[in-house]
XYZ file of N, CA and C in Angstrom:
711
model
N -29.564 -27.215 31.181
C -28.105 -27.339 31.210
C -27.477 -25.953 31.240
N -26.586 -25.516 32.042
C -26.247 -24.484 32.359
C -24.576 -24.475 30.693
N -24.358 -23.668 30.787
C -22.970 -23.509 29.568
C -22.567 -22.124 29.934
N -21.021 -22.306 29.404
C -20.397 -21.015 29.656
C -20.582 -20.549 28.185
N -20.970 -21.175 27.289
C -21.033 -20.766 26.120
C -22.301 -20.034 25.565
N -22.242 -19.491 24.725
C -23.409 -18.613 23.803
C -24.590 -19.763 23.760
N -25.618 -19.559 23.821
C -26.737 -20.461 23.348
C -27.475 -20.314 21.689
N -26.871 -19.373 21.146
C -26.752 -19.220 20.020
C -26.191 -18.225 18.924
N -27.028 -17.814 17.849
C -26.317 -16.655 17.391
C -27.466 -16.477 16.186
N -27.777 -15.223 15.635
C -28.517 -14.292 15.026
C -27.681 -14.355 13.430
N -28.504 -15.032 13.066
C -27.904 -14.569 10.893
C -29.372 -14.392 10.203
N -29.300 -13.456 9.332
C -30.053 -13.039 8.340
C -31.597 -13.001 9.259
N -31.511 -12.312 10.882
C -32.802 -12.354 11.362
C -33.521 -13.735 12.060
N -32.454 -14.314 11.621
C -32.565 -16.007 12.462
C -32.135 -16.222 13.124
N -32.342 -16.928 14.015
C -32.213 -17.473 15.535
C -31.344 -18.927 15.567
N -30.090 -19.180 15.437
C -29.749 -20.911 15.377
C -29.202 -21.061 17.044
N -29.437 -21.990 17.089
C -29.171 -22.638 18.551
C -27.797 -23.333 18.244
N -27.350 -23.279 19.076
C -25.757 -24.019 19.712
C -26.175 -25.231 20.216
N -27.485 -25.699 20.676
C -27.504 -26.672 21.319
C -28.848 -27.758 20.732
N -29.622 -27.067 19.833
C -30.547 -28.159 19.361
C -31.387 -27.659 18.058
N -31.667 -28.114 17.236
C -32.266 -27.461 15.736
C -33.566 -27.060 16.035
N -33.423 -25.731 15.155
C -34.701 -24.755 15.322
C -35.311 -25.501 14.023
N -36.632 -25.405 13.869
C -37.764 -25.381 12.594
C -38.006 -23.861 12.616
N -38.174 -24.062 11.113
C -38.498 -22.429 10.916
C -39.755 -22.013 11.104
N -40.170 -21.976 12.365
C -41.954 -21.717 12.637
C -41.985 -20.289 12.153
N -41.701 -19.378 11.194
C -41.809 -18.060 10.858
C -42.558 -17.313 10.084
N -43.185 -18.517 9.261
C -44.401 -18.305 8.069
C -45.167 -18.551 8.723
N -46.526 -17.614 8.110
C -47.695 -18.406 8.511
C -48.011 -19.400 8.585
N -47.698 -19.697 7.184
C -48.428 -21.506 7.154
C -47.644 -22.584 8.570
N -46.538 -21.960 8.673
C -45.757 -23.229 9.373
C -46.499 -22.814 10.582
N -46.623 -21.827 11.313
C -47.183 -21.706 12.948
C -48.432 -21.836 12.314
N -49.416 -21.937 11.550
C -50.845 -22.419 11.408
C -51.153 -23.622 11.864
N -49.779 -24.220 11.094
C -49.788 -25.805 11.166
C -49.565 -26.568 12.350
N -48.610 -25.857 12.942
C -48.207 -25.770 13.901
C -49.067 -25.733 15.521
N -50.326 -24.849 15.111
C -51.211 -24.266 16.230
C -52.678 -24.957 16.106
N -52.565 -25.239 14.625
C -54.176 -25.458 14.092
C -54.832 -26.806 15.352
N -55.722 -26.702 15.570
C -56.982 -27.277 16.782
C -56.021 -27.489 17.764
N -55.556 -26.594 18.463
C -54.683 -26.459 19.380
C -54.823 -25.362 20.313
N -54.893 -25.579 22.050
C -55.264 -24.406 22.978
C -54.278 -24.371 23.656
N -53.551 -22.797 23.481
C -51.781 -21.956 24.187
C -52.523 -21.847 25.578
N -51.626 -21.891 26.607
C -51.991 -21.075 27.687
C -50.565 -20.140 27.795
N -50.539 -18.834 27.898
C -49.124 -18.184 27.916
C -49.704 -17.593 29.360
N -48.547 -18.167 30.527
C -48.674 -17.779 31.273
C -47.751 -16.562 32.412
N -47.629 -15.581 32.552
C -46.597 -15.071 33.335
C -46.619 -13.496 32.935
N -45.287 -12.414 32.320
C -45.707 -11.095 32.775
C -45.755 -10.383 30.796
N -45.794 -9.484 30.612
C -45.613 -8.723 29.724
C -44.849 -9.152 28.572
N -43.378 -9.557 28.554
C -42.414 -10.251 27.592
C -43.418 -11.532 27.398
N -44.447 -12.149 28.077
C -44.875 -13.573 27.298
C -46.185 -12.836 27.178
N -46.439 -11.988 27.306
C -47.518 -11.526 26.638
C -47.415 -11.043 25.089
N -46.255 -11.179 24.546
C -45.776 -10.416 24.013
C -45.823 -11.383 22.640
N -45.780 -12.798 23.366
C -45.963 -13.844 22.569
C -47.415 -13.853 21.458
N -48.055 -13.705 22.189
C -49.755 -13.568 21.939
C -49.785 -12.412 21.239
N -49.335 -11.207 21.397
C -49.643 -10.066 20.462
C -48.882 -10.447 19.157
N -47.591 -10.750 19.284
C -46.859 -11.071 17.864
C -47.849 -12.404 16.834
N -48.358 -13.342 17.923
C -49.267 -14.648 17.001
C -50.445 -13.823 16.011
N -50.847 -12.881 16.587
C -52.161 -11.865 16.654
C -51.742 -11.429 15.232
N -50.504 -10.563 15.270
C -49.909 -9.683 13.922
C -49.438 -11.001 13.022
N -49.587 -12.233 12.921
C -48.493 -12.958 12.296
C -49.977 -13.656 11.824
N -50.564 -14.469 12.376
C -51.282 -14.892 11.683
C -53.265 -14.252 11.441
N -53.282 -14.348 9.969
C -54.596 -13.410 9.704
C -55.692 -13.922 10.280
N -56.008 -14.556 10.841
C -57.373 -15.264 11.258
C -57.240 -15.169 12.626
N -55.962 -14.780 13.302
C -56.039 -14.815 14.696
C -56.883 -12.938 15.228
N -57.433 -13.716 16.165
C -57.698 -12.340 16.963
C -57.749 -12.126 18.107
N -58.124 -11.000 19.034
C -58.272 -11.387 20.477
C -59.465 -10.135 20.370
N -60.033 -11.438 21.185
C -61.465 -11.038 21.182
C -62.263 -10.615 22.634
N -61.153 -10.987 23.676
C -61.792 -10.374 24.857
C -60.487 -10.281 25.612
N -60.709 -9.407 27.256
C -59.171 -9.492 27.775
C -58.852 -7.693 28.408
N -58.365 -7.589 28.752
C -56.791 -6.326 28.411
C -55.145 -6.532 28.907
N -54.614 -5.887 28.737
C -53.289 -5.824 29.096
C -52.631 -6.091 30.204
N -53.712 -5.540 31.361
C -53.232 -5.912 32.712
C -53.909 -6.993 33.310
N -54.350 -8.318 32.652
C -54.817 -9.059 33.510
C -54.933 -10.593 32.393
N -55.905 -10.615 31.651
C -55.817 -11.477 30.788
C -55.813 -11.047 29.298
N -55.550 -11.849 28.468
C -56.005 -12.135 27.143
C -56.681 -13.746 26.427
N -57.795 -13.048 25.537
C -57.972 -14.631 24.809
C -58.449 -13.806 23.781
N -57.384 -14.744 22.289
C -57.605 -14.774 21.147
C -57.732 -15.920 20.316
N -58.460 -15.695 19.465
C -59.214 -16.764 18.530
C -58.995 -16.746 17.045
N -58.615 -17.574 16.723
C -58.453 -18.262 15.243
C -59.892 -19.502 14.885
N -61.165 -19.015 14.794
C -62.294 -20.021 14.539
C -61.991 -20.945 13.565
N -61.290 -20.270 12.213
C -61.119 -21.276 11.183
C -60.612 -22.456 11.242
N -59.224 -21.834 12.057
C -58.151 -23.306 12.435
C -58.557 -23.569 13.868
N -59.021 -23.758 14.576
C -59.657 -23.659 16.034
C -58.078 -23.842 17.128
N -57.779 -22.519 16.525
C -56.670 -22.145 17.416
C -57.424 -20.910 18.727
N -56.822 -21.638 19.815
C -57.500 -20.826 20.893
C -55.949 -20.680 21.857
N -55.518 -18.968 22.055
C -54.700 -18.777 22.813
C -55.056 -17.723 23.902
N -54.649 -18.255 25.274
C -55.151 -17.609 26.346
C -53.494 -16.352 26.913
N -53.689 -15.965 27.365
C -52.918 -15.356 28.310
C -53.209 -14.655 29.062
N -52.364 -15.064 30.532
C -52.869 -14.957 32.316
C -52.218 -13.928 32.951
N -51.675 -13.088 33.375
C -50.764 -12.387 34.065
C -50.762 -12.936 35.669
N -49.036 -13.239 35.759
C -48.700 -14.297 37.075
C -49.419 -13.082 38.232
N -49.530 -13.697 39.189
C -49.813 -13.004 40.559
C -48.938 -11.799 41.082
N -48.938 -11.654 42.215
C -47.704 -10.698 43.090
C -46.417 -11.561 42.892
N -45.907 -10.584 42.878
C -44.865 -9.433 42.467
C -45.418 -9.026 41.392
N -45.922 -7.491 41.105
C -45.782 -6.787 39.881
C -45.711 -5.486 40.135
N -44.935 -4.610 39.318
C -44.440 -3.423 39.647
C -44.862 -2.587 39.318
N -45.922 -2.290 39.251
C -46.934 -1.528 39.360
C -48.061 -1.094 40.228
N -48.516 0.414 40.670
C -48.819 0.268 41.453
C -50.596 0.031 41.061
N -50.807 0.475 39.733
C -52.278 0.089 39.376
C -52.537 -1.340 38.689
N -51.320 -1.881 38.131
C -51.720 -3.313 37.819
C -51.705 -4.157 38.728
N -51.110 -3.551 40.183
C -51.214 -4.535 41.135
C -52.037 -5.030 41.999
N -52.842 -4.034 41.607
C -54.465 -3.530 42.159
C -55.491 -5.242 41.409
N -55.190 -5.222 40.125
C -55.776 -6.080 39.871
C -55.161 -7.592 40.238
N -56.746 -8.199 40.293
C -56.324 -9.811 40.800
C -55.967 -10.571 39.810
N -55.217 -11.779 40.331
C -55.051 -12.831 39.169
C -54.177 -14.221 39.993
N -54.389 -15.129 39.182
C -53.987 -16.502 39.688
C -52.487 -16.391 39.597
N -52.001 -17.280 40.912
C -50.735 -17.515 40.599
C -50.295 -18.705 39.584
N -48.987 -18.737 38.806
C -49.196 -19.615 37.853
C -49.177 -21.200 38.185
N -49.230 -21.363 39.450
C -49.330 -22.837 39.980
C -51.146 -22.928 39.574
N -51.480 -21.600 40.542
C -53.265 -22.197 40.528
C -53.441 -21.731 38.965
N -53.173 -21.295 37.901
C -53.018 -21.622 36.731
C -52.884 -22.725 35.945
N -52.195 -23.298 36.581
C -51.427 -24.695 35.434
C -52.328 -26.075 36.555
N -52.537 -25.667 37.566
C -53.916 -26.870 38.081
C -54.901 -27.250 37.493
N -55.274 -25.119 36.780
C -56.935 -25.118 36.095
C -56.787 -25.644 34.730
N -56.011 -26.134 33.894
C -55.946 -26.408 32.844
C -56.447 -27.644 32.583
N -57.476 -27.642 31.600
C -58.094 -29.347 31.322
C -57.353 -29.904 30.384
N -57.124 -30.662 30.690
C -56.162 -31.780 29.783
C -56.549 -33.174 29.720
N -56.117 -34.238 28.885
C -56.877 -35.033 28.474
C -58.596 -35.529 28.358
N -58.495 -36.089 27.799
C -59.444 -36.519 26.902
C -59.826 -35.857 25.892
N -60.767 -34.857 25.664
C -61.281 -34.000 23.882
C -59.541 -32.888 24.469
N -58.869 -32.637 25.581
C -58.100 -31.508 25.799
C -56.600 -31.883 25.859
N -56.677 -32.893 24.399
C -55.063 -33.216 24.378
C -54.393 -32.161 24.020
N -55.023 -31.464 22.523
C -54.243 -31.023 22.227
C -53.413 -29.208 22.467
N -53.080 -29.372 23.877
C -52.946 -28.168 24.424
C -51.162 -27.574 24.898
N -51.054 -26.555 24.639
C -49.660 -25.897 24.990
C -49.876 -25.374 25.507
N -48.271 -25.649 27.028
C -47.960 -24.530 27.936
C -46.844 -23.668 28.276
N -47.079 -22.283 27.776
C -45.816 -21.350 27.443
C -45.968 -20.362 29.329
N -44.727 -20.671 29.673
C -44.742 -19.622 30.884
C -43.405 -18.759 31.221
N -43.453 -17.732 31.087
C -42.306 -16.552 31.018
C -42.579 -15.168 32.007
N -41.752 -15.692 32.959
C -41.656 -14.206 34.241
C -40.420 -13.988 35.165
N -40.083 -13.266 35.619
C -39.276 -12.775 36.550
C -38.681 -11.643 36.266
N -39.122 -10.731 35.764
C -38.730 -9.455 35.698
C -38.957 -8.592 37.142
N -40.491 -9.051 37.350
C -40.977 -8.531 38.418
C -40.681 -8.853 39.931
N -39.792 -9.648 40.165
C -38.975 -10.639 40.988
C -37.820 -10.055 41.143
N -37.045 -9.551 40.679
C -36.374 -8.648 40.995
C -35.527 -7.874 41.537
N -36.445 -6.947 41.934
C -36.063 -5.935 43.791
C -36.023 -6.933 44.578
N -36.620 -8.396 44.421
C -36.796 -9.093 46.530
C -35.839 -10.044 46.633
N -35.460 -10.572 47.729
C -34.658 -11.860 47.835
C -35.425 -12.895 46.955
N -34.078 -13.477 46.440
C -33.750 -13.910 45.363
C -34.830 -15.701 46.136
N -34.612 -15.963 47.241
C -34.958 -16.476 48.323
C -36.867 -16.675 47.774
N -37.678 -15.198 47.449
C -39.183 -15.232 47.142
C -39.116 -16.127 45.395
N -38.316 -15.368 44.698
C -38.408 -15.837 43.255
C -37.990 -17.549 43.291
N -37.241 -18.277 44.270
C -36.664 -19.623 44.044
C -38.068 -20.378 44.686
N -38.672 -19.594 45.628
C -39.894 -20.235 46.677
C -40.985 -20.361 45.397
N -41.181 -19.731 44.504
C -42.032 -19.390 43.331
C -41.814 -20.236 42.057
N -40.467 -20.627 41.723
C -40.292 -21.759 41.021
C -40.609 -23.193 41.537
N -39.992 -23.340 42.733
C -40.272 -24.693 43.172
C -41.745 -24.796 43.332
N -42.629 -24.135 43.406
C -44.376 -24.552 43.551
C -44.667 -24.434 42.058
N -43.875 -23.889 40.966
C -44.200 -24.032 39.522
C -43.940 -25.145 39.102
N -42.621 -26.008 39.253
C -42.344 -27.285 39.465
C -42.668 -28.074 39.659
N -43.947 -27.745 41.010
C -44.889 -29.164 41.453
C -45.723 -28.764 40.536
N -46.285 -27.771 40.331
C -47.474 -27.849 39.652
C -47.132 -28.389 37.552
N -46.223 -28.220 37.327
C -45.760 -28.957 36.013
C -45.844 -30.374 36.443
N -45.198 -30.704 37.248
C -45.166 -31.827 37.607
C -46.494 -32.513 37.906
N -47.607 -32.353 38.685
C -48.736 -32.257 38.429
C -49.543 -32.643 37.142
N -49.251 -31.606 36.335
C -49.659 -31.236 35.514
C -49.646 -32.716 34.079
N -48.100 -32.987 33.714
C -47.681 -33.788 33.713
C -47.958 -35.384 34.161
N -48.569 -35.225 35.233
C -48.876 -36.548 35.696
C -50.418 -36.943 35.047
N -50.923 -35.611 35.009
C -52.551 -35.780 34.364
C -52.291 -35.758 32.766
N -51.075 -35.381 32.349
C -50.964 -35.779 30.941
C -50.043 -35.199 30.508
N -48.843 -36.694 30.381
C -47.466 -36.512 30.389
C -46.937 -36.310 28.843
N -48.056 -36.166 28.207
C -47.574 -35.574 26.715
C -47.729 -34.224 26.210
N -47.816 -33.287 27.257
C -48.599 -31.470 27.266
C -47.588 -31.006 27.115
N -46.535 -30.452 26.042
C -45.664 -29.455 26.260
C -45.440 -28.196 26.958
N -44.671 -28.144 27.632
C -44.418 -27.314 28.417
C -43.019 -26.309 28.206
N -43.191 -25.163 27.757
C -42.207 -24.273 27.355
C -41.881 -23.014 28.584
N -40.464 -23.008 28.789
C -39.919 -21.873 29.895
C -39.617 -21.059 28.634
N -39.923 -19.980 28.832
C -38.921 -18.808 28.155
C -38.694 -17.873 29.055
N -36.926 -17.388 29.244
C -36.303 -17.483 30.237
C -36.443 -15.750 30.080
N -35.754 -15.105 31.109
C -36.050 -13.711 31.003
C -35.027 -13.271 29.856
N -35.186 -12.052 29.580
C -34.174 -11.340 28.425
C -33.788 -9.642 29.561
N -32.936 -9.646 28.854
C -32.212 -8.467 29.736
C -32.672 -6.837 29.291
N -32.363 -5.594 30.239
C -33.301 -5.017 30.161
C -32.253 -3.603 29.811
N -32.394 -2.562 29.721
C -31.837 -1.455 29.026
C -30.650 -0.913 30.646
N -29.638 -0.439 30.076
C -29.024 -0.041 30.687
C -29.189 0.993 32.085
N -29.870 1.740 31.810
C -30.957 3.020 32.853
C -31.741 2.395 33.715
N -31.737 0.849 33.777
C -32.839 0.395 34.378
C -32.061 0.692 35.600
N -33.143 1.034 36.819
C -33.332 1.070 38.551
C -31.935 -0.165 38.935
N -30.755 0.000 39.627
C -30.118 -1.367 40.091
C -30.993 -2.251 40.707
N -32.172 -1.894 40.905
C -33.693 -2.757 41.783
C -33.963 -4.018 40.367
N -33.625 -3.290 39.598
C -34.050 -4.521 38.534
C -32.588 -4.633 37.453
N -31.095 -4.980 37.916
C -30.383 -5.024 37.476
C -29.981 -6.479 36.373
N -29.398 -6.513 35.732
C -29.190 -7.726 34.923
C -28.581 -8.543 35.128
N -27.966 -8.317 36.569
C -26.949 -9.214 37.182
C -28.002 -9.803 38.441
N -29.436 -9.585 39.149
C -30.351 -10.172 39.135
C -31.099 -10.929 37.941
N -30.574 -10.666 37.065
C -31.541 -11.484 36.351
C -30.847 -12.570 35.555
N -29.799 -12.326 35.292
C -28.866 -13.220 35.184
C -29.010 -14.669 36.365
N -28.907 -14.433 37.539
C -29.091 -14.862 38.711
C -30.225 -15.683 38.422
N -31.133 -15.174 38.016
C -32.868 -15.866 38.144
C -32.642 -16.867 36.727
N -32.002 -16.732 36.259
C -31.825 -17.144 35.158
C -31.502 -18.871 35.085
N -30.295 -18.636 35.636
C -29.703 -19.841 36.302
C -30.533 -20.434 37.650
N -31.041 -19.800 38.262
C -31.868 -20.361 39.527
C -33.114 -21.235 38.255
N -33.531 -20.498 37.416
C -34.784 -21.366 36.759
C -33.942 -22.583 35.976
N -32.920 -22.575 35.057
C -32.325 -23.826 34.775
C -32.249 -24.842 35.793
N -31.832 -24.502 37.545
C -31.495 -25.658 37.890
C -32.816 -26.118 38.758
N -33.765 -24.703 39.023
C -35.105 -25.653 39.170
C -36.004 -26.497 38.478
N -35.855 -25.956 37.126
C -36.256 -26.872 36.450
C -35.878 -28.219 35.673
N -34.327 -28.122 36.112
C -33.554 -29.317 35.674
C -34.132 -30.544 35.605
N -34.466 -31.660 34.778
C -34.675 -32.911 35.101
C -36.336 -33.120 34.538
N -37.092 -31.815 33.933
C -38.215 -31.785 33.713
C -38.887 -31.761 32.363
N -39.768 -32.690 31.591
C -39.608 -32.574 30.199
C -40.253 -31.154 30.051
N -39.378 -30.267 30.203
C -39.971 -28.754 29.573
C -38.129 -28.385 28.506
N -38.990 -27.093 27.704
C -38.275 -26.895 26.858
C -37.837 -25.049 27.519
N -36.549 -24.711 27.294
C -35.795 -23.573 27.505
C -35.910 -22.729 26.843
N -36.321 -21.509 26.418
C -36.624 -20.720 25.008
C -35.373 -19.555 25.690
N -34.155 -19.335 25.681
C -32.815 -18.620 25.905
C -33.718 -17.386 25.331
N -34.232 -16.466 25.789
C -34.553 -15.131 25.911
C -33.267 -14.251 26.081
N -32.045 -14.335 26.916
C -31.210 -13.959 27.680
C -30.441 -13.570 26.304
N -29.719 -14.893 25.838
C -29.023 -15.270 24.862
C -29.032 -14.066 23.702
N -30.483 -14.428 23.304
C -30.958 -13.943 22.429
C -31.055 -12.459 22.163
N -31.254 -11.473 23.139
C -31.282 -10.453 23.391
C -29.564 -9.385 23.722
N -28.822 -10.478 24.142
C -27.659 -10.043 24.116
C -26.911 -10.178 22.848
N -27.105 -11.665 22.054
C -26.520 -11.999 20.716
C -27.631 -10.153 19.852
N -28.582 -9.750 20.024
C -28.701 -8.779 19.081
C -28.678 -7.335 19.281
N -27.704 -7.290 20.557
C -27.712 -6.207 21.172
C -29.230 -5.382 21.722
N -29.821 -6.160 22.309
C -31.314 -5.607 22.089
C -31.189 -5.473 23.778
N -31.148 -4.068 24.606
C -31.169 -3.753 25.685
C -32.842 -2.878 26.116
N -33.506 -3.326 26.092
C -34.948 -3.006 26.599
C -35.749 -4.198 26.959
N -36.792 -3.406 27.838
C -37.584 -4.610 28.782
C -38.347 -5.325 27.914
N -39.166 -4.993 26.498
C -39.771 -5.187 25.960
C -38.902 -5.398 24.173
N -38.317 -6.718 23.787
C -37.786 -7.142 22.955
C -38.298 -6.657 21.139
N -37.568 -6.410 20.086
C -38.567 -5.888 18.951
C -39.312 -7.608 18.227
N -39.516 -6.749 17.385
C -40.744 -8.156 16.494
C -39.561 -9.399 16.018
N -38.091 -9.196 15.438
C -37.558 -10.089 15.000
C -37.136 -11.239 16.398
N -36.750 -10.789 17.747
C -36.644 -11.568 18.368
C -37.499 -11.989 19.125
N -38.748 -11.467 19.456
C -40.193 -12.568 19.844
C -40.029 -13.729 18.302
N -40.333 -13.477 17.454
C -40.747 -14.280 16.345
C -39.900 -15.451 16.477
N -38.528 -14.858 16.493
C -37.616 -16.414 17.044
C -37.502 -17.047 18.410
N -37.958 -16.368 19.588
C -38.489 -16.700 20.883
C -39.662 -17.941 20.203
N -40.755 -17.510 19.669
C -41.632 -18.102 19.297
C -41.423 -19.671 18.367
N -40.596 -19.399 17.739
C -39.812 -20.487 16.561
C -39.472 -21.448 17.489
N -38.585 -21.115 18.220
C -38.018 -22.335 19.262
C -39.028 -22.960 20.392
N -39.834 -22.019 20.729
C -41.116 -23.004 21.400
C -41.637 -23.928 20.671
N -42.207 -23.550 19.644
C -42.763 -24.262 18.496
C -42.064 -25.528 18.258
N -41.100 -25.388 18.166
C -39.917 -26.716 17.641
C -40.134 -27.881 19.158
N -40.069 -27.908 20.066
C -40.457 -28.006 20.888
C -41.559 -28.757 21.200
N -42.903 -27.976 20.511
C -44.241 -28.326 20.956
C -44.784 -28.806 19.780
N -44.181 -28.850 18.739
C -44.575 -29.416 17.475
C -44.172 -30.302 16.844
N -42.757 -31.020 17.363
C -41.893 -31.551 16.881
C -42.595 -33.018 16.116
């Protein structure tokens, strides 16, 4: 749903929504509970990678145990048999050595995912378009709609898999006009109305980052943690 209004607002480090109640996934115990015999796939660029490093610092049993930065991650919680992956989306990326490396796009991503039967109990977090950008707006809408089928897809093999967007967040003032906020603003709204109509959940990145004055590409620890809270609510409900 698109609004001219705030999607929320920031008190005491908390995140409340304007439009639907957060759970406080912020303690350990609650995202334990939350995650316990449960497999994340976080799929897309750096900001949802970002997801996975904060789970890493937040809960003690989590780790990541194989991976790097520019391509994948997988970390492990054995005790609670929490298993979280993260993929880095395909081309577009702005770099000229991470671009070097290969990787699935997040359609042939969200195909490879086993789901039902022993693989109910699985979450899907996907967050990108930073790297989208510089090009007609035209490549980034061609890139949602094949994310779409493939949720949709996805969905059809097992229509109870949560599925979480977290939307872009805005980026520091100095940034290149190649990656301006009034593109991303743009992408913003292009992903609401592609994804309109789809049981996935919205995680307002945008919102969020403007409600705390937070102008960099890479958000601090209090607003991932509530990025994270509202997926959770979501996928845990």
């Amino acid at each position: 749903m698109n609004s001219p209004f705030p999607g929320g607002y920031f008190y005491s480090n908390r995140w409340s929504s304007s439009f639907c109640q957060t759970d406080p996934f912020l303690s350990e115990v609650a995202i334990t509970r939350c995650l316990k015999d449960k497999t994340i796939y976080i799929l897309g660029d750096s900001t949802s990678r970002q997801w996975l490093e904060y789970l890493t610092r937040r809960l003690k049993g989590l780790r990541i145990v194989s991976g790097s930065r520019i391509q994948a991650y997988l970390a492990l919680d054995v005790r609670n048999n929490i298993t979280i992956r993260w993929l880095k989306h395909n081309h577009p990326w702005n770099s000229n050595w991470v671009s070097r490396v290969k990787a699935a796009t997040i359609p042939e991503a969200l195909d490879s995912i086993a789901v039902g039967g022993r693989q109910e109990n699985v979450i899907v977090v996907i967050g990108f378009g930073l790297h989208f950008r510089p090009f007609p707006p035209e490549v980034f809408i061609r890139r949602l709609q094949s994310i779409r089928r493939a949720i949709l897809r996805l969905h059809a093999r097992s229509p109870q898999t949560p599925v979480v967007i977290k939307l872009e967040n805005n980026l520091q003032f100095t940034a290149s006009m190649l990656y301006s906020d009034w593109y991303g603003y743009m992408q913003n709204l292009a992903q609401r109305k592609v994804f309109e109509g789809l049981k996935v959940a919205l995680v307002d990145a945008w919102d969020m980052t403007v409600a705390a004055s937070s102008f960099i590409a890479h958000p601090n620890n209090v607003i991932v943690s509530n990025e994270v809270a509202v997926g959770l609510t979501f996928s845990c409900h």
